[in-house]
mmCIF file with all atom_site columns, C-alpha atoms in Angstrom:
data_model
loop_
_atom_site.group_PDB
_atom_site.id
_atom_site.type_symbol
_atom_site.label_atom_id
_atom_site.label_alt_id
_atom_site.label_comp_id
_atom_site.label_asym_id
_atom_site.label_entity_id
_atom_site.label_seq_id
_atom_site.pdbx_PDB_ins_code
_atom_site.Cartn_x
_atom_site.Cartn_y
_atom_site.Cartn_z
_atom_site.occupancy
_atom_site.B_iso_or_equiv
_atom_site.pdbx_formal_charge
_atom_site.auth_seq_id
_atom_site.auth_comp_id
_atom_site.auth_asym_id
_atom_site.auth_atom_id
_atom_site.pdbx_PDB_model_num
ATOM 1   C CA . MET A 1 1   ? 21.408 31.030  78.250 1.00 0.00 ? 5   MET A CA 1
ATOM 2   C CA . LYS A 1 2   ? 18.551 33.776  79.475 1.00 0.00 ? 6   LYS A CA 1
ATOM 3   C CA . ILE A 1 3   ? 17.869 37.140  77.042 1.00 0.00 ? 7   ILE A CA 1
ATOM 4   C CA . ILE A 1 4   ? 18.319 39.335  80.364 1.00 0.00 ? 8   ILE A CA 1
ATOM 5   C CA . THR A 1 5   ? 21.556 37.777  80.389 1.00 0.00 ? 9   THR A CA 1
ATOM 6   C CA . ARG A 1 6   ? 22.442 38.807  77.392 1.00 0.00 ? 10  ARG A CA 1
ATOM 7   C CA . LEU A 1 7   ? 21.581 41.861  78.065 1.00 0.00 ? 11  LEU A CA 1
ATOM 8   C CA . LYS A 1 8   ? 23.215 42.154  81.206 1.00 0.00 ? 12  LYS A CA 1
ATOM 9   C CA . TRP A 1 9   ? 26.119 41.018  79.198 1.00 0.00 ? 13  TRP A CA 1
ATOM 10  C CA . ALA A 1 10  ? 26.183 42.923  76.882 1.00 0.00 ? 14  ALA A CA 1
ATOM 11  C CA . GLN A 1 11  ? 25.676 45.668  78.429 1.00 0.00 ? 15  GLN A CA 1
ATOM 12  C CA . TRP A 1 12  ? 28.938 45.762  80.748 1.00 0.00 ? 16  TRP A CA 1
ATOM 13  C CA . LEU A 1 13  ? 30.495 45.217  77.025 1.00 0.00 ? 17  LEU A CA 1
ATOM 14  C CA . CYS A 1 14  ? 29.511 48.412  76.476 1.00 0.00 ? 18  CYS A CA 1
ATOM 15  C CA . VAL A 1 15  ? 30.344 50.091  79.541 1.00 0.00 ? 19  VAL A CA 1
ATOM 16  C CA . ALA A 1 16  ? 33.480 47.704  78.638 1.00 0.00 ? 20  ALA A CA 1
ATOM 17  C CA . GLY A 1 17  ? 33.667 49.332  74.911 1.00 0.00 ? 21  GLY A CA 1
ATOM 18  C CA . VAL A 1 18  ? 33.226 53.114  76.141 1.00 0.00 ? 22  VAL A CA 1
ATOM 19  C CA . ALA A 1 19  ? 35.590 53.255  79.026 1.00 0.00 ? 23  ALA A CA 1
ATOM 20  C CA . LEU A 1 20  ? 38.055 51.510  76.637 1.00 0.00 ? 24  LEU A CA 1
ATOM 21  C CA . ALA A 1 21  ? 38.255 54.274  74.418 1.00 0.00 ? 25  ALA A CA 1
ATOM 22  C CA . VAL A 1 22  ? 37.478 56.664  77.381 1.00 0.00 ? 26  VAL A CA 1
ATOM 23  C CA . LEU A 1 23  ? 40.956 56.177  78.045 1.00 0.00 ? 27  LEU A CA 1
ATOM 24  C CA . LEU A 1 24  ? 42.648 55.767  74.956 1.00 0.00 ? 28  LEU A CA 1
ATOM 25  C CA . MET A 1 25  ? 40.697 59.012  74.105 1.00 0.00 ? 29  MET A CA 1
ATOM 26  C CA . ILE A 1 26  ? 42.524 60.325  77.980 1.00 0.00 ? 30  ILE A CA 1
ATOM 27  C CA . GLY A 1 27  ? 46.162 58.763  76.569 1.00 0.00 ? 31  GLY A CA 1
ATOM 28  C CA . ALA A 1 28  ? 45.536 60.141  71.958 1.00 0.00 ? 32  ALA A CA 1
ATOM 29  C CA . THR A 1 29  ? 45.168 63.929  74.050 1.00 0.00 ? 33  THR A CA 1
ATOM 30  C CA . ARG A 1 30  ? 47.786 64.038  76.385 1.00 0.00 ? 34  ARG A CA 1
ATOM 31  C CA . GLN A 1 31  ? 50.471 62.852  72.868 1.00 0.00 ? 35  GLN A CA 1
ATOM 32  C CA . VAL A 1 32  ? 48.376 65.975  71.633 1.00 0.00 ? 36  VAL A CA 1
ATOM 33  C CA . LYS A 1 33  ? 49.109 68.668  74.939 1.00 0.00 ? 37  LYS A CA 1
ATOM 34  C CA . GLN A 1 34  ? 53.008 66.982  74.383 1.00 0.00 ? 38  GLN A CA 1
ATOM 35  C CA . GLU A 1 35  ? 54.075 67.259  70.551 1.00 0.00 ? 39  GLU A CA 1
ATOM 36  C CA . LEU A 1 36  ? 52.073 71.033  70.880 1.00 0.00 ? 40  LEU A CA 1
ATOM 37  C CA . GLN A 1 37  ? 54.527 72.354  73.213 1.00 0.00 ? 41  GLN A CA 1
ATOM 38  C CA . ARG A 1 38  ? 57.377 70.463  71.641 1.00 0.00 ? 42  ARG A CA 1
ATOM 39  C CA . ASN A 1 39  ? 56.319 71.981  68.410 1.00 0.00 ? 43  ASN A CA 1
ATOM 40  C CA . GLU A 1 40  ? 55.469 75.728  70.447 1.00 0.00 ? 44  GLU A CA 1
ATOM 41  C CA . ARG A 1 41  ? 58.889 74.985  71.526 1.00 0.00 ? 45  ARG A CA 1
ATOM 42  C CA . ALA A 1 42  ? 61.003 74.170  68.292 1.00 0.00 ? 46  ALA A CA 1
ATOM 43  C CA . GLY A 1 43  ? 58.781 77.294  66.687 1.00 0.00 ? 47  GLY A CA 1
ATOM 44  C CA . GLU A 1 44  ? 61.065 79.609  69.362 1.00 0.00 ? 48  GLU A CA 1
ATOM 45  C CA . ILE A 1 45  ? 64.050 77.709  68.774 1.00 0.00 ? 49  ILE A CA 1
ATOM 46  C CA . VAL A 1 46  ? 62.900 78.783  65.012 1.00 0.00 ? 50  VAL A CA 1
ATOM 47  C CA . SER A 1 47  ? 62.132 82.564  65.675 1.00 0.00 ? 51  SER A CA 1
ATOM 48  C CA . GLY A 1 48  ? 65.008 82.654  67.912 1.00 0.00 ? 52  GLY A CA 1
ATOM 49  C CA . VAL A 1 49  ? 67.512 81.626  64.837 1.00 0.00 ? 53  VAL A CA 1
ATOM 50  C CA . VAL A 1 50  ? 65.592 83.324  62.673 1.00 0.00 ? 54  VAL A CA 1
ATOM 51  C CA . ALA A 1 51  ? 65.648 86.783  64.426 1.00 0.00 ? 55  ALA A CA 1
ATOM 52  C CA . LEU A 1 52  ? 69.492 86.738  65.074 1.00 0.00 ? 56  LEU A CA 1
ATOM 53  C CA . ARG A 1 53  ? 69.984 86.220  61.464 1.00 0.00 ? 57  ARG A CA 1
ATOM 54  C CA . TYR A 1 54  ? 67.829 89.506  60.357 1.00 0.00 ? 58  TYR A CA 1
ATOM 55  C CA . LEU A 1 55  ? 69.352 91.785  63.638 1.00 0.00 ? 59  LEU A CA 1
ATOM 56  C CA . SER A 1 56  ? 72.372 90.550  61.746 1.00 0.00 ? 60  SER A CA 1
ATOM 57  C CA . LEU A 1 57  ? 71.659 91.285  58.538 1.00 0.00 ? 61  LEU A CA 1
ATOM 58  C CA . GLU A 1 58  ? 70.154 94.834  60.311 1.00 0.00 ? 62  GLU A CA 1
ATOM 59  C CA . TYR A 1 59  ? 73.598 95.851  61.356 1.00 0.00 ? 63  TYR A CA 1
ATOM 60  C CA . ALA A 1 60  ? 75.565 94.995  58.993 1.00 0.00 ? 64  ALA A CA 1
ATOM 61  C CA . GLN A 1 61  ? 73.473 97.418  56.353 1.00 0.00 ? 65  GLN A CA 1
ATOM 62  C CA . THR A 1 62  ? 73.498 100.235 59.331 1.00 0.00 ? 66  THR A CA 1
ATOM 63  C CA . GLN A 1 63  ? 75.802 99.486  62.164 1.00 0.00 ? 67  GLN A CA 1
ATOM 64  C CA . GLU A 1 64  ? 73.558 100.638 64.699 1.00 0.00 ? 68  GLU A CA 1
ATOM 65  C CA . ARG A 1 65  ? 73.823 100.687 68.122 1.00 0.00 ? 69  ARG A CA 1
ATOM 66  C CA . ARG A 1 66  ? 70.168 99.333  68.427 1.00 0.00 ? 70  ARG A CA 1
ATOM 67  C CA . SER A 1 67  ? 70.946 96.753  66.066 1.00 0.00 ? 71  SER A CA 1
ATOM 68  C CA . HIS A 1 68  ? 73.578 95.120  68.323 1.00 0.00 ? 72  HIS A CA 1
ATOM 69  C CA . VAL A 1 69  ? 72.610 95.498  71.747 1.00 0.00 ? 73  VAL A CA 1
ATOM 70  C CA . GLN A 1 70  ? 69.490 93.234  70.439 1.00 0.00 ? 74  GLN A CA 1
ATOM 71  C CA . TRP A 1 71  ? 71.323 90.677  68.894 1.00 0.00 ? 75  TRP A CA 1
ATOM 72  C CA . GLN A 1 72  ? 73.096 90.580  71.904 1.00 0.00 ? 76  GLN A CA 1
ATOM 73  C CA . LEU A 1 73  ? 69.384 90.381  73.670 1.00 0.00 ? 77  LEU A CA 1
ATOM 74  C CA . ARG A 1 74  ? 67.897 87.889  71.586 1.00 0.00 ? 78  ARG A CA 1
ATOM 75  C CA . LYS A 1 75  ? 71.505 85.425  71.621 1.00 0.00 ? 79  LYS A CA 1
ATOM 76  C CA . ASP A 1 76  ? 70.705 85.111  75.833 1.00 0.00 ? 80  ASP A CA 1
ATOM 77  C CA . SER A 1 77  ? 67.196 84.732  75.181 1.00 0.00 ? 81  SER A CA 1
ATOM 78  C CA . LEU A 1 78  ? 67.527 81.877  72.396 1.00 0.00 ? 82  LEU A CA 1
ATOM 79  C CA . GLN A 1 79  ? 70.824 80.128  74.584 1.00 0.00 ? 83  GLN A CA 1
ATOM 80  C CA . GLY A 1 80  ? 68.328 79.991  77.074 1.00 0.00 ? 84  GLY A CA 1
ATOM 81  C CA . MET A 1 81  ? 65.497 78.802  75.269 1.00 0.00 ? 85  MET A CA 1
ATOM 82  C CA . LEU A 1 82  ? 68.228 76.033  74.012 1.00 0.00 ? 86  LEU A CA 1
ATOM 83  C CA . LEU A 1 83  ? 69.104 74.874  77.849 1.00 0.00 ? 87  LEU A CA 1
ATOM 84  C CA . ARG A 1 84  ? 65.933 74.251  78.182 1.00 0.00 ? 88  ARG A CA 1
ATOM 85  C CA . ASP A 1 85  ? 65.419 71.116  76.702 1.00 0.00 ? 89  ASP A CA 1
ATOM 86  C CA . ASP A 1 86  ? 63.440 68.788  78.867 1.00 0.00 ? 90  ASP A CA 1
ATOM 87  C CA . LEU A 1 87  ? 61.107 68.840  75.666 1.00 0.00 ? 91  LEU A CA 1
ATOM 88  C CA . PHE A 1 88  ? 63.206 67.339  73.187 1.00 0.00 ? 92  PHE A CA 1
ATOM 89  C CA . ARG A 1 89  ? 64.423 63.687  73.613 1.00 0.00 ? 93  ARG A CA 1
ATOM 90  C CA . GLU A 1 90  ? 64.250 61.736  70.626 1.00 0.00 ? 94  GLU A CA 1
ATOM 91  C CA . GLU A 1 91  ? 68.059 61.229  69.241 1.00 0.00 ? 95  GLU A CA 1
ATOM 92  C CA . GLN A 1 92  ? 68.355 63.373  65.980 1.00 0.00 ? 96  GLN A CA 1
ATOM 93  C CA . GLU A 1 93  ? 66.297 65.901  67.996 1.00 0.00 ? 97  GLU A CA 1
ATOM 94  C CA . ALA A 1 94  ? 68.643 66.301  70.518 1.00 0.00 ? 98  ALA A CA 1
ATOM 95  C CA . GLN A 1 95  ? 71.359 65.971  68.433 1.00 0.00 ? 99  GLN A CA 1
ATOM 96  C CA . LEU A 1 96  ? 70.184 68.574  66.540 1.00 0.00 ? 100 LEU A CA 1
ATOM 97  C CA . LEU A 1 97  ? 69.509 71.205  69.437 1.00 0.00 ? 101 LEU A CA 1
ATOM 98  C CA . HIS A 1 98  ? 72.981 69.777  70.523 1.00 0.00 ? 102 HIS A CA 1
ATOM 99  C CA . ASP A 1 99  ? 74.358 71.103  67.550 1.00 0.00 ? 103 ASP A CA 1
ATOM 100 C CA . LEU A 1 100 ? 72.823 74.607  68.209 1.00 0.00 ? 104 LEU A CA 1
ATOM 101 C CA . GLN A 1 101 ? 74.052 75.314  72.206 1.00 0.00 ? 105 GLN A CA 1
ATOM 102 C CA . GLU A 1 102 ? 77.621 74.757  70.242 1.00 0.00 ? 106 GLU A CA 1
ATOM 103 C CA . ASN A 1 103 ? 76.800 75.919  67.929 1.00 0.00 ? 107 ASN A CA 1
ATOM 104 C CA . LEU A 1 104 ? 75.449 79.328  69.233 1.00 0.00 ? 108 LEU A CA 1
ATOM 105 C CA . PRO A 1 105 ? 78.677 80.839  70.839 1.00 0.00 ? 109 PRO A CA 1
ATOM 106 C CA . LEU A 1 106 ? 80.706 80.811  67.223 1.00 0.00 ? 110 LEU A CA 1
ATOM 107 C CA . LEU A 1 107 ? 78.161 82.348  65.651 1.00 0.00 ? 111 LEU A CA 1
ATOM 108 C CA . ALA A 1 108 ? 78.056 85.008  68.541 1.00 0.00 ? 112 ALA A CA 1
ATOM 109 C CA . ARG A 1 109 ? 82.316 85.059  68.277 1.00 0.00 ? 113 ARG A CA 1
ATOM 110 C CA . HIS A 1 110 ? 82.026 85.954  64.356 1.00 0.00 ? 114 HIS A CA 1
ATOM 111 C CA . PHE A 1 111 ? 79.309 88.435  64.978 1.00 0.00 ? 115 PHE A CA 1
ATOM 112 C CA . PHE A 1 112 ? 81.023 90.410  67.409 1.00 0.00 ? 116 PHE A CA 1
ATOM 113 C CA . ARG A 1 113 ? 84.391 89.924  65.347 1.00 0.00 ? 117 ARG A CA 1
ATOM 114 C CA . THR A 1 114 ? 82.531 91.474  62.443 1.00 0.00 ? 118 THR A CA 1
ATOM 115 C CA . ALA A 1 115 ? 81.247 94.356  64.642 1.00 0.00 ? 119 ALA A CA 1
ATOM 116 C CA . ALA A 1 116 ? 84.367 95.318  65.703 1.00 0.00 ? 120 ALA A CA 1
ATOM 117 C CA . GLY A 1 117 ? 85.857 94.609  62.252 1.00 0.00 ? 121 GLY A CA 1
ATOM 118 C CA . GLN A 1 118 ? 83.306 96.997  60.711 1.00 0.00 ? 122 GLN A CA 1
ATOM 119 C CA . ALA A 1 119 ? 83.990 99.884  63.555 1.00 0.00 ? 123 ALA A CA 1
ATOM 120 C CA . GLY A 1 120 ? 87.536 99.498  63.323 1.00 0.00 ? 124 GLY A CA 1
ATOM 121 C CA . THR A 1 121 ? 86.927 100.306 59.926 1.00 0.00 ? 125 THR A CA 1
ATOM 122 C CA . ALA A 1 122 ? 84.390 103.348 60.438 1.00 0.00 ? 126 ALA A CA 1
ATOM 123 C CA . ARG A 1 123 ? 87.014 104.632 63.170 1.00 0.00 ? 127 ARG A CA 1
ATOM 124 C CA . TYR A 1 124 ? 89.216 104.867 60.628 1.00 0.00 ? 128 TYR A CA 1
ATOM 125 C CA . ALA A 1 125 ? 87.401 105.880 57.863 1.00 0.00 ? 129 ALA A CA 1
ATOM 126 C CA . GLY A 1 126 ? 86.553 108.755 60.462 1.00 0.00 ? 130 GLY A CA 1
ATOM 127 C CA . THR A 1 127 ? 89.486 109.750 60.766 1.00 0.00 ? 131 THR A CA 1
ATOM 128 C CA . LEU A 1 128 ? 90.463 110.390 57.157 1.00 0.00 ? 132 LEU A CA 1
ATOM 129 C CA . ARG A 1 129 ? 88.029 112.542 56.656 1.00 0.00 ? 133 ARG A CA 1
ATOM 130 C CA . GLY A 1 130 ? 88.503 114.309 60.690 1.00 0.00 ? 134 GLY A CA 1
ATOM 131 C CA . ALA A 1 131 ? 84.996 113.490 62.186 1.00 0.00 ? 135 ALA A CA 1
ATOM 132 C CA . ALA A 1 132 ? 84.763 111.640 65.355 1.00 0.00 ? 136 ALA A CA 1
ATOM 133 C CA . PRO A 1 133 ? 85.555 107.907 65.290 1.00 0.00 ? 137 PRO A CA 1
ATOM 134 C CA . ALA A 1 134 ? 81.781 106.119 64.239 1.00 0.00 ? 138 ALA A CA 1
ATOM 135 C CA . GLY A 1 135 ? 80.862 103.894 67.254 1.00 0.00 ? 139 GLY A CA 1
ATOM 136 C CA . SER A 1 136 ? 83.472 104.468 70.159 1.00 0.00 ? 140 SER A CA 1
ATOM 137 C CA . ALA A 1 137 ? 81.368 103.316 73.046 1.00 0.00 ? 141 ALA A CA 1
ATOM 138 C CA . PRO A 1 138 ? 80.669 100.899 74.598 1.00 0.00 ? 142 PRO A CA 1
ATOM 139 C CA . VAL A 1 139 ? 77.537 98.871  73.622 1.00 0.00 ? 143 VAL A CA 1
ATOM 140 C CA . ARG A 1 140 ? 75.839 97.936  75.963 1.00 0.00 ? 144 ARG A CA 1
ATOM 141 C CA . PRO A 1 141 ? 72.091 96.601  76.410 1.00 0.00 ? 145 PRO A CA 1
ATOM 142 C CA . ALA A 1 142 ? 70.578 99.400  78.932 1.00 0.00 ? 146 ALA A CA 1
ATOM 143 C CA . ASP A 1 143 ? 71.323 101.784 76.551 1.00 0.00 ? 147 ASP A CA 1
ATOM 144 C CA . VAL A 1 144 ? 67.778 100.156 75.006 1.00 0.00 ? 148 VAL A CA 1
ATOM 145 C CA . ALA A 1 145 ? 65.023 99.369  75.742 1.00 0.00 ? 149 ALA A CA 1
ATOM 146 C CA . HIS A 1 146 ? 64.502 95.821  75.720 1.00 0.00 ? 150 HIS A CA 1
ATOM 147 C CA . PRO A 1 147 ? 62.524 94.488  72.510 1.00 0.00 ? 151 PRO A CA 1
ATOM 148 C CA . ARG A 1 148 ? 59.329 92.113  73.471 1.00 0.00 ? 152 ARG A CA 1
ATOM 149 C CA . THR A 1 149 ? 59.104 88.887  72.285 1.00 0.00 ? 153 THR A CA 1
#
């Protein structure tokens, strides 16, 4: 075999190697983008859950209408995020997402039951002191400016 023929074979082999490396890089880039999207979505869900926790604690401590309304808005936002489950396809992730979707209404029920109990306690204490009932007006999301998330 002539040297020129060997060089042409080597050249084609190098071109094929570069093409293969480019294809692998494109595939890896696509996977990394998907993982970043999944991580971003998971981060949003975690921050929503943490925000609900802190708003629950804040409401338990201060019993402000603002905390109550923000809790409602944050719950609705988290519920919307949980419904967009197109990125979580693995079995364990799907199960965790399903558990969160099932537990969010239970959490809301407990929060509103606790809030109603605290409002009833405050009204009872206010009537004992002769003051106006605290928290007697219904809480509406339109009463408070929407928080930026």
